[in-house]
PDB file of C-alpha atoms in Angstrom:
ATOM      1  CA  MET A 198      -8.535 105.100 -63.171  1.00 57.00           C
ATOM      2  CA  THR A 199      -7.665 107.297 -60.200  1.00 73.00           C
ATOM      3  CA  LYS A 200      -7.457 111.047 -60.597  1.00 91.00           C
ATOM      4  CA  THR A 201      -3.984 112.525 -60.725  1.00 93.00           C
ATOM      5  CA  VAL A 202      -2.385 115.905 -60.174  1.00 93.00           C
ATOM      6  CA  ASN A 203       0.531 117.025 -62.349  1.00 92.00           C
ATOM      7  CA  LEU A 204       3.799 117.821 -60.612  1.00 94.00           C
ATOM      8  CA  PRO A 205       5.954 120.658 -62.005  1.00 85.00           C
ATOM      9  CA  GLY A 206       8.068 118.297 -64.134  1.00 80.00           C
ATOM     10  CA  GLY A 207       4.943 116.830 -65.712  1.00 86.00           C
ATOM     11  CA  THR A 208       4.790 113.609 -63.661  1.00 92.00           C
ATOM     12  CA  ALA A 209       1.228 112.493 -62.894  1.00 95.00           C
ATOM     13  CA  LEU A 210       0.839 111.928 -59.131  1.00 97.00           C
ATOM     14  CA  PRO A 211      -2.200 109.756 -58.232  1.00 97.00           C
ATOM     15  CA  LEU A 212      -4.389 111.569 -55.670  1.00 97.00           C
ATOM     16  CA  ILE A 213      -5.042 108.302 -53.819  1.00 97.00           C
ATOM     17  CA  GLY A 214      -1.861 106.834 -52.354  1.00 97.00           C
ATOM     18  CA  PHE A 215      -1.293 103.894 -50.025  1.00 96.00           C
ATOM     19  CA  GLY A 216       0.569 104.714 -46.808  1.00 94.00           C
ATOM     20  CA  THR A 217       2.869 102.135 -45.196  1.00 92.00           C
ATOM     21  CA  TRP A 218       3.827 103.740 -41.868  1.00 84.00           C
ATOM     22  CA  GLN A 219       3.978 101.090 -39.089  1.00 79.00           C
ATOM     23  CA  LEU A 220       3.588  98.237 -41.585  1.00 78.00           C
ATOM     24  CA  ARG A 221       6.557  95.913 -41.261  1.00 81.00           C
ATOM     25  CA  SER A 222       7.843  92.819 -43.090  1.00 80.00           C
ATOM     26  CA  LYS A 223       4.996  90.397 -43.967  1.00 89.00           C
ATOM     27  CA  ALA A 224       2.220  92.920 -43.227  1.00 89.00           C
ATOM     28  CA  ALA A 225       3.915  95.553 -45.407  1.00 95.00           C
ATOM     29  CA  TYR A 226       4.425  93.122 -48.273  1.00 96.00           C
ATOM     30  CA  GLU A 227       0.903  91.694 -48.187  1.00 96.00           C
ATOM     31  CA  SER A 228      -0.787  95.078 -47.740  1.00 96.00           C
ATOM     32  CA  VAL A 229       1.066  96.645 -50.672  1.00 97.00           C
ATOM     33  CA  ARG A 230       0.321  93.591 -52.854  1.00 97.00           C
ATOM     34  CA  SER A 231      -3.339  93.894 -51.862  1.00 97.00           C
ATOM     35  CA  ALA A 232      -3.386  97.643 -52.566  1.00 97.00           C
ATOM     36  CA  LEU A 233      -1.850  97.185 -56.026  1.00 98.00           C
ATOM     37  CA  GLU A 234      -4.351  94.432 -56.880  1.00 97.00           C
ATOM     38  CA  ILE A 235      -7.226  96.727 -55.842  1.00 96.00           C
ATOM     39  CA  GLY A 236      -5.953  99.495 -58.119  1.00 96.00           C
ATOM     40  CA  TYR A 237      -3.690 101.789 -56.057  1.00 97.00           C
ATOM     41  CA  ARG A 238      -0.785 103.061 -58.168  1.00 97.00           C
ATOM     42  CA  HIS A 239       0.915 105.291 -55.583  1.00 98.00           C
ATOM     43  CA  ILE A 240       2.835 103.789 -52.646  1.00 97.00           C
ATOM     44  CA  ASP A 241       4.343 105.915 -49.867  1.00 96.00           C
ATOM     45  CA  THR A 242       7.246 104.642 -47.759  1.00 97.00           C
ATOM     46  CA  ALA A 243      10.276 106.124 -45.940  1.00 95.00           C
ATOM     47  CA  THR A 244      13.708 105.161 -44.651  1.00 95.00           C
ATOM     48  CA  LEU A 245      12.259 105.584 -41.154  1.00 94.00           C
ATOM     49  CA  TYR A 246       9.563 102.953 -41.771  1.00 92.00           C
ATOM     50  CA  GLY A 247      12.092 100.135 -42.263  1.00 93.00           C
ATOM     51  CA  ASN A 248       9.929  98.474 -44.918  1.00 92.00           C
ATOM     52  CA  GLU A 249      11.419  99.614 -48.237  1.00 96.00           C
ATOM     53  CA  ALA A 250      12.560  96.075 -49.137  1.00 96.00           C
ATOM     54  CA  ASP A 251       9.054  94.697 -48.504  1.00 97.00           C
ATOM     55  CA  VAL A 252       7.486  97.492 -50.566  1.00 97.00           C
ATOM     56  CA  GLY A 253       9.951  96.895 -53.406  1.00 97.00           C
ATOM     57  CA  ARG A 254       9.287  93.152 -53.414  1.00 96.00           C
ATOM     58  CA  ALA A 255       5.521  93.704 -53.440  1.00 97.00           C
ATOM     59  CA  VAL A 256       5.788  96.050 -56.448  1.00 97.00           C
ATOM     60  CA  LYS A 257       8.077  93.567 -58.233  1.00 97.00           C
ATOM     61  CA  ASP A 258       5.755  90.614 -57.535  1.00 97.00           C
ATOM     62  CA  SER A 259       2.619  92.532 -58.557  1.00 97.00           C
ATOM     63  CA  GLY A 260       3.356  91.952 -62.238  1.00 96.00           C
ATOM     64  CA  LEU A 261       2.980  95.678 -62.914  1.00 97.00           C
ATOM     65  CA  GLU A 262       5.648  97.550 -64.851  1.00 96.00           C
ATOM     66  CA  ARG A 263       7.780  99.774 -62.602  1.00 95.00           C
ATOM     67  CA  GLU A 264       6.572 102.846 -64.538  1.00 95.00           C
ATOM     68  CA  GLN A 265       2.965 102.052 -63.582  1.00 96.00           C
ATOM     69  CA  VAL A 266       3.584 102.549 -59.845  1.00 97.00           C
ATOM     70  CA  PHE A 267       4.451 105.933 -58.298  1.00 98.00           C
ATOM     71  CA  ILE A 268       6.826 105.287 -55.359  1.00 98.00           C
ATOM     72  CA  THR A 269       7.707 107.868 -52.704  1.00 98.00           C
ATOM     73  CA  THR A 270      10.375 107.469 -50.043  1.00 98.00           C
ATOM     74  CA  LYS A 271      11.736 109.935 -47.492  1.00 97.00           C
ATOM     75  CA  LEU A 272      15.076 111.013 -46.064  1.00 98.00           C
ATOM     76  CA  ARG A 273      15.423 111.345 -42.292  1.00 96.00           C
ATOM     77  CA  PRO A 274      17.015 114.671 -41.270  1.00 95.00           C
ATOM     78  CA  GLN A 275      19.682 112.795 -39.287  1.00 94.00           C
ATOM     79  CA  ASP A 276      20.795 111.216 -42.584  1.00 96.00           C
ATOM     80  CA  ALA A 277      21.144 114.603 -44.295  1.00 94.00           C
ATOM     81  CA  ARG A 278      24.947 114.598 -44.252  1.00 93.00           C
ATOM     82  CA  HIS A 279      25.039 111.371 -46.234  1.00 94.00           C
ATOM     83  CA  ALA A 280      21.857 111.905 -48.236  1.00 96.00           C
ATOM     84  CA  ARG A 281      23.136 110.321 -51.456  1.00 97.00           C
ATOM     85  CA  ARG A 282      24.307 107.189 -49.637  1.00 97.00           C
ATOM     86  CA  THR A 283      20.909 106.912 -47.947  1.00 97.00           C
ATOM     87  CA  LEU A 284      19.106 107.263 -51.267  1.00 98.00           C
ATOM     88  CA  GLU A 285      21.316 104.605 -52.862  1.00 98.00           C
ATOM     89  CA  SER A 286      20.442 102.288 -49.973  1.00 98.00           C
ATOM     90  CA  SER A 287      16.714 103.033 -50.478  1.00 98.00           C
ATOM     91  CA  LEU A 288      17.021 102.228 -54.195  1.00 98.00           C
ATOM     92  CA  ARG A 289      18.787  98.937 -53.425  1.00 98.00           C
ATOM     93  CA  LEU A 290      16.094  97.966 -50.925  1.00 97.00           C
ATOM     94  CA  LEU A 291      13.295  98.990 -53.292  1.00 97.00           C
ATOM     95  CA  ASP A 292      15.128  97.153 -56.114  1.00 97.00           C
ATOM     96  CA  SER A 293      14.559 100.113 -58.416  1.00 97.00           C
ATOM     97  CA  GLY A 294      16.777 102.418 -60.438  1.00 97.00           C
ATOM     98  CA  TYR A 295      14.827 105.479 -59.319  1.00 98.00           C
ATOM     99  CA  VAL A 296      12.028 106.740 -57.060  1.00 98.00           C
ATOM    100  CA  ASP A 297       9.233 108.939 -58.335  1.00 97.00           C
ATOM    101  CA  LEU A 298       9.343 111.276 -55.319  1.00 98.00           C
ATOM    102  CA  TRP A 299      11.974 111.781 -52.618  1.00 98.00           C
ATOM    103  CA  LEU A 300      11.016 113.906 -49.616  1.00 98.00           C
ATOM    104  CA  ILE A 301      12.927 115.322 -46.645  1.00 97.00           C
ATOM    105  CA  HIS A 302      10.859 113.743 -43.855  1.00 96.00           C
ATOM    106  CA  TRP A 303      10.863 116.821 -41.610  1.00 96.00           C
ATOM    107  CA  PRO A 304      13.006 119.970 -41.452  1.00 96.00           C
ATOM    108  CA  THR A 305      16.697 119.644 -40.709  1.00 93.00           C
ATOM    109  CA  GLY A 306      18.518 122.140 -38.500  1.00 90.00           C
ATOM    110  CA  ARG A 307      18.703 125.615 -40.037  1.00 90.00           C
ATOM    111  CA  ASP A 308      22.368 125.199 -41.038  1.00 92.00           C
ATOM    112  CA  GLU A 309      21.558 122.161 -43.182  1.00 94.00           C
ATOM    113  CA  LEU A 310      18.245 123.312 -44.668  1.00 96.00           C
ATOM    114  CA  VAL A 311      19.592 124.517 -48.003  1.00 97.00           C
ATOM    115  CA  SER A 312      22.475 122.050 -48.381  1.00 97.00           C
ATOM    116  CA  THR A 313      20.095 119.107 -47.860  1.00 97.00           C
ATOM    117  CA  TRP A 314      17.702 120.499 -50.452  1.00 98.00           C
ATOM    118  CA  GLN A 315      20.637 120.875 -52.855  1.00 97.00           C
ATOM    119  CA  GLU A 316      21.429 117.173 -52.324  1.00 97.00           C
ATOM    120  CA  LEU A 317      17.872 116.276 -53.371  1.00 98.00           C
ATOM    121  CA  LEU A 318      18.097 118.505 -56.441  1.00 98.00           C
ATOM    122  CA  ALA A 319      21.430 116.896 -57.396  1.00 98.00           C
ATOM    123  CA  ALA A 320      19.875 113.415 -57.125  1.00 98.00           C
ATOM    124  CA  LYS A 321      17.087 114.609 -59.423  1.00 97.00           C
ATOM    125  CA  SER A 322      19.604 115.987 -61.923  1.00 97.00           C
ATOM    126  CA  ASP A 323      21.365 112.613 -61.897  1.00 97.00           C
ATOM    127  CA  GLY A 324      18.124 110.762 -62.661  1.00 97.00           C
ATOM    128  CA  LEU A 325      17.923 108.870 -59.359  1.00 98.00           C
ATOM    129  CA  VAL A 326      14.643 110.591 -58.474  1.00 97.00           C
ATOM    130  CA  ARG A 327      11.951 112.019 -60.724  1.00 97.00           C
ATOM    131  CA  ASN A 328      10.606 114.636 -58.292  1.00 98.00           C
ATOM    132  CA  VAL A 329      11.721 116.107 -54.968  1.00 98.00           C
ATOM    133  CA  GLY A 330       9.815 117.644 -52.096  1.00 98.00           C
ATOM    134  CA  VAL A 331       9.500 117.953 -48.341  1.00 98.00           C
ATOM    135  CA  SER A 332       7.313 116.923 -45.427  1.00 97.00           C
ATOM    136  CA  ASN A 333       6.246 118.915 -42.356  1.00 97.00           C
ATOM    137  CA  TYR A 334       7.626 122.220 -43.725  1.00 98.00           C
ATOM    138  CA  SER A 335       6.054 125.650 -43.197  1.00 97.00           C
ATOM    139  CA  PRO A 336       5.481 128.072 -46.110  1.00 98.00           C
ATOM    140  CA  ALA A 337       8.396 130.166 -44.793  1.00 97.00           C
ATOM    141  CA  LEU A 338      10.733 127.158 -45.006  1.00 98.00           C
ATOM    142  CA  LEU A 339       9.458 126.387 -48.519  1.00 98.00           C
ATOM    143  CA  ASP A 340      10.426 129.945 -49.445  1.00 98.00           C
ATOM    144  CA  THR A 341      13.887 129.554 -47.900  1.00 97.00           C
ATOM    145  CA  LEU A 342      14.603 126.565 -50.146  1.00 98.00           C
ATOM    146  CA  THR A 343      13.149 128.190 -53.262  1.00 98.00           C
ATOM    147  CA  GLU A 344      14.960 131.495 -52.760  1.00 98.00           C
ATOM    148  CA  ALA A 345      18.297 129.769 -52.190  1.00 98.00           C
ATOM    149  CA  THR A 346      18.143 127.449 -55.204  1.00 98.00           C
ATOM    150  CA  GLY A 347      15.502 128.789 -57.597  1.00 97.00           C
ATOM    151  CA  GLN A 348      13.711 125.429 -57.389  1.00 97.00           C
ATOM    152  CA  ARG A 349      10.684 124.857 -55.215  1.00 97.00           C
ATOM    153  CA  PRO A 350       9.591 121.572 -53.635  1.00 98.00           C
ATOM    154  CA  ALA A 351       7.020 119.785 -55.787  1.00 98.00           C
ATOM    155  CA  VAL A 352       5.173 118.459 -52.727  1.00 98.00           C
ATOM    156  CA  ASN A 353       4.767 119.156 -49.002  1.00 98.00           C
ATOM    157  CA  GLN A 354       3.380 116.233 -47.004  1.00 98.00           C
ATOM    158  CA  ILE A 355       1.648 117.576 -43.883  1.00 97.00           C
ATOM    159  CA  PRO A 356      -1.017 116.459 -41.381  1.00 95.00           C
ATOM    160  CA  TRP A 357      -4.493 117.226 -42.762  1.00 96.00           C
ATOM    161  CA  SER A 358      -7.953 116.326 -41.525  1.00 96.00           C
ATOM    162  CA  PRO A 359     -11.368 117.947 -41.036  1.00 96.00           C
ATOM    163  CA  ALA A 360     -10.385 118.782 -37.459  1.00 92.00           C
ATOM    164  CA  GLN A 361      -7.105 120.467 -38.328  1.00 88.00           C
ATOM    165  CA  HIS A 362      -7.301 121.857 -41.840  1.00 91.00           C
ATOM    166  CA  ASP A 363      -6.442 125.436 -42.650  1.00 93.00           C
ATOM    167  CA  PRO A 364      -7.782 127.010 -45.883  1.00 94.00           C
ATOM    168  CA  GLY A 365      -5.221 129.825 -45.544  1.00 95.00           C
ATOM    169  CA  LEU A 366      -2.346 127.333 -45.373  1.00 96.00           C
ATOM    170  CA  LEU A 367      -3.731 125.474 -48.389  1.00 96.00           C
ATOM    171  CA  GLU A 368      -3.878 128.746 -50.310  1.00 97.00           C
ATOM    172  CA  GLU A 369      -0.231 129.484 -49.361  1.00 97.00           C
ATOM    173  CA  HIS A 370       0.769 126.183 -50.991  1.00 98.00           C
ATOM    174  CA  ARG A 371      -1.397 126.767 -54.070  1.00 97.00           C
ATOM    175  CA  ARG A 372       0.124 130.206 -54.567  1.00 97.00           C
ATOM    176  CA  ARG A 373       3.589 128.649 -54.559  1.00 97.00           C
ATOM    177  CA  GLY A 374       2.597 125.784 -56.851  1.00 96.00           C
ATOM    178  CA  VAL A 375       3.341 123.179 -54.158  1.00 97.00           C
ATOM    179  CA  VAL A 376       1.071 120.098 -54.030  1.00 97.00           C
ATOM    180  CA  VAL A 377      -0.277 119.227 -50.564  1.00 98.00           C
ATOM    181  CA  GLU A 378      -0.254 115.591 -49.499  1.00 97.00           C
ATOM    182  CA  GLY A 379      -2.287 115.100 -46.325  1.00 96.00           C
ATOM    183  CA  TYR A 380      -1.378 112.434 -43.790  1.00 94.00           C
ATOM    184  CA  SER A 381      -3.159 111.085 -40.676  1.00 92.00           C
ATOM    185  CA  GLY A 382      -6.495 112.251 -42.125  1.00 92.00           C
ATOM    186  CA  LEU A 383      -8.389 109.351 -40.538  1.00 93.00           C
ATOM    187  CA  LYS A 384      -6.220 108.971 -37.427  1.00 91.00           C
ATOM    188  CA  ASN A 385      -6.877 112.610 -36.450  1.00 90.00           C
ATOM    189  CA  THR A 386     -10.638 112.478 -37.072  1.00 94.00           C
ATOM    190  CA  ASP A 387     -13.524 111.491 -34.808  1.00 94.00           C
ATOM    191  CA  LEU A 388     -15.299 109.157 -37.226  1.00 96.00           C
ATOM    192  CA  ARG A 389     -18.330 109.071 -34.918  1.00 96.00           C
ATOM    193  CA  ASP A 390     -18.937 112.793 -35.376  1.00 97.00           C
ATOM    194  CA  PRO A 391     -22.661 113.233 -36.201  1.00 97.00           C
ATOM    195  CA  VAL A 392     -21.867 115.487 -39.179  1.00 97.00           C
ATOM    196  CA  LEU A 393     -19.781 112.713 -40.750  1.00 98.00           C
ATOM    197  CA  THR A 394     -22.134 109.858 -39.852  1.00 98.00           C
ATOM    198  CA  GLU A 395     -25.143 111.693 -41.305  1.00 98.00           C
ATOM    199  CA  ILE A 396     -23.340 112.472 -44.591  1.00 98.00           C
ATOM    200  CA  ALA A 397     -22.046 108.882 -44.773  1.00 98.00           C
ATOM    201  CA  GLN A 398     -25.516 107.437 -44.287  1.00 98.00           C
ATOM    202  CA  ARG A 399     -26.950 109.623 -47.023  1.00 97.00           C
ATOM    203  CA  HIS A 400     -24.308 108.520 -49.525  1.00 97.00           C
ATOM    204  CA  ASP A 401     -24.307 104.859 -48.449  1.00 97.00           C
ATOM    205  CA  ALA A 402     -20.660 105.267 -47.491  1.00 97.00           C
ATOM    206  CA  THR A 403     -18.576 104.965 -44.313  1.00 97.00           C
ATOM    207  CA  PRO A 404     -17.467 108.057 -42.355  1.00 97.00           C
ATOM    208  CA  ALA A 405     -13.860 107.186 -43.305  1.00 97.00           C
ATOM    209  CA  GLN A 406     -14.792 107.223 -47.004  1.00 98.00           C
ATOM    210  CA  VAL A 407     -16.495 110.603 -46.527  1.00 98.00           C
ATOM    211  CA  VAL A 408     -13.354 112.065 -44.922  1.00 98.00           C
ATOM    212  CA  LEU A 409     -11.118 110.721 -47.721  1.00 97.00           C
ATOM    213  CA  ARG A 410     -13.516 111.971 -50.391  1.00 97.00           C
ATOM    214  CA  TRP A 411     -13.495 115.412 -48.700  1.00 98.00           C
ATOM    215  CA  HIS A 412      -9.699 115.531 -49.149  1.00 97.00           C
ATOM    216  CA  LEU A 413     -10.076 114.722 -52.842  1.00 96.00           C
ATOM    217  CA  GLU A 414     -12.722 117.435 -53.272  1.00 95.00           C
ATOM    218  CA  HIS A 415     -10.017 119.879 -52.107  1.00 95.00           C
ATOM    219  CA  ASP A 416      -7.417 118.262 -54.445  1.00 94.00           C
ATOM    220  CA  ILE A 417      -5.359 117.058 -51.498  1.00 96.00           C
ATOM    221  CA  VAL A 418      -3.439 113.813 -52.006  1.00 97.00           C
ATOM    222  CA  ILE A 419      -4.436 111.124 -49.485  1.00 97.00           C
ATOM    223  CA  LEU A 420      -2.320 108.309 -48.035  1.00 96.00           C
ATOM    224  CA  PRO A 421      -4.680 105.993 -46.103  1.00 95.00           C
ATOM    225  CA  ARG A 422      -3.012 102.979 -44.485  1.00 90.00           C
ATOM    226  CA  SER A 423      -4.436  99.642 -43.386  1.00 89.00           C
ATOM    227  CA  SER A 424      -3.370  96.004 -43.223  1.00 87.00           C
ATOM    228  CA  ARG A 425      -6.946  94.731 -43.685  1.00 91.00           C
ATOM    229  CA  PRO A 426      -7.835  93.978 -47.336  1.00 94.00           C
ATOM    230  CA  GLU A 427     -11.479  95.067 -46.921  1.00 95.00           C
ATOM    231  CA  ARG A 428     -10.381  98.404 -45.426  1.00 95.00           C
ATOM    232  CA  ILE A 429      -7.715  98.874 -48.116  1.00 96.00           C
ATOM    233  CA  ALA A 430     -10.453  98.341 -50.729  1.00 97.00           C
ATOM    234  CA  ALA A 431     -12.950 100.673 -49.005  1.00 96.00           C
ATOM    235  CA  ASN A 432     -10.357 103.469 -48.773  1.00 96.00           C
ATOM    236  CA  PHE A 433      -9.875 103.261 -52.542  1.00 97.00           C
ATOM    237  CA  ASP A 434     -13.573 103.095 -53.430  1.00 96.00           C
ATOM    238  CA  LEU A 435     -14.206 106.844 -53.483  1.00 96.00           C
ATOM    239  CA  GLU A 436     -15.412 107.465 -57.029  1.00 93.00           C
ATOM    240  CA  ARG A 437     -18.910 106.059 -56.622  1.00 91.00           C
ATOM    241  CA  PHE A 438     -20.265 109.032 -54.678  1.00 95.00           C
ATOM    242  CA  ASP A 439     -19.843 112.808 -54.738  1.00 94.00           C
ATOM    243  CA  LEU A 440     -20.110 115.159 -51.812  1.00 97.00           C
ATOM    244  CA  THR A 441     -22.447 118.111 -52.274  1.00 97.00           C
ATOM    245  CA  LYS A 442     -21.271 121.682 -51.711  1.00 97.00           C
ATOM    246  CA  ASP A 443     -23.252 121.662 -48.447  1.00 98.00           C
ATOM    247  CA  ASP A 444     -21.519 118.444 -47.355  1.00 98.00           C
ATOM    248  CA  ILE A 445     -18.105 119.985 -48.002  1.00 97.00           C
ATOM    249  CA  THR A 446     -19.031 123.191 -46.138  1.00 97.00           C
ATOM    250  CA  ALA A 447     -20.282 121.153 -43.166  1.00 97.00           C
ATOM    251  CA  ILE A 448     -17.062 119.110 -43.029  1.00 97.00           C
ATOM    252  CA  ASP A 449     -14.923 122.245 -43.455  1.00 96.00           C
ATOM    253  CA  ALA A 450     -16.738 123.713 -40.448  1.00 94.00           C
ATOM    254  CA  LEU A 451     -15.600 120.849 -38.177  1.00 93.00           C
ATOM    255  CA  SER A 452     -12.270 122.640 -37.824  1.00 85.00           C
ATOM    256  CA  ARG A 453     -13.847 125.830 -36.572  1.00 58.00           C
ATOM    257  CA  ALA A 454     -16.259 123.833 -34.401  1.00 47.00           C
ATOM    258  CA  GLY A 455     -13.269 122.154 -32.767  1.00 45.00           C
TER     259      GLY A 455
END
């Protein structure tokens, strides 16, 4: 059973998610089916990805109950003025009455910041989404939304990797009670770095597994993506080894080294 983090409303968000960016049609469907068979219970998609129908079909065909799978989708800023219509389209494509998490994919223009957030909160009130959050927002923008509405985003999905992590930024999110989901953790990492290869060898793991495990040690949600079943399985197989405090310190230091 994968570890979860509780969102403000009490929903359990699995720390290991499956990302679907750049996976289209057959590849999206087969990869999500594969991920669900392996044990993933958190699937991340977006209007922008153009694969919501494939994701929805894969969840439906998996034989799992809808409640067993945490589904995230995202609103493009250019769709902000017809946010509800866009969400209804996402729900039709996903063939679901609700999504577990709806995010604004990146900040809108300043004039629409608060009104777009209000649209997400209204969709939550109406039961179309269980939780709402943002992606690529700064702490200052999180505060703008919270101060205007009294309700903070449950999640902020931002780039995160050993090379570009920021303990201060993580602390800013923790202080606000906002869960950090890290994306591009493997894409933005040199997996041949000697620090990572040495740790991987010692734990009989791959450098990619070490990087993903490092995220989990910091309670950061991960969203690895692959269309290869063996890679999908490896990215999920993170419970069989633990990083030592020294390992974590060494990986943390890759940011400063860079």
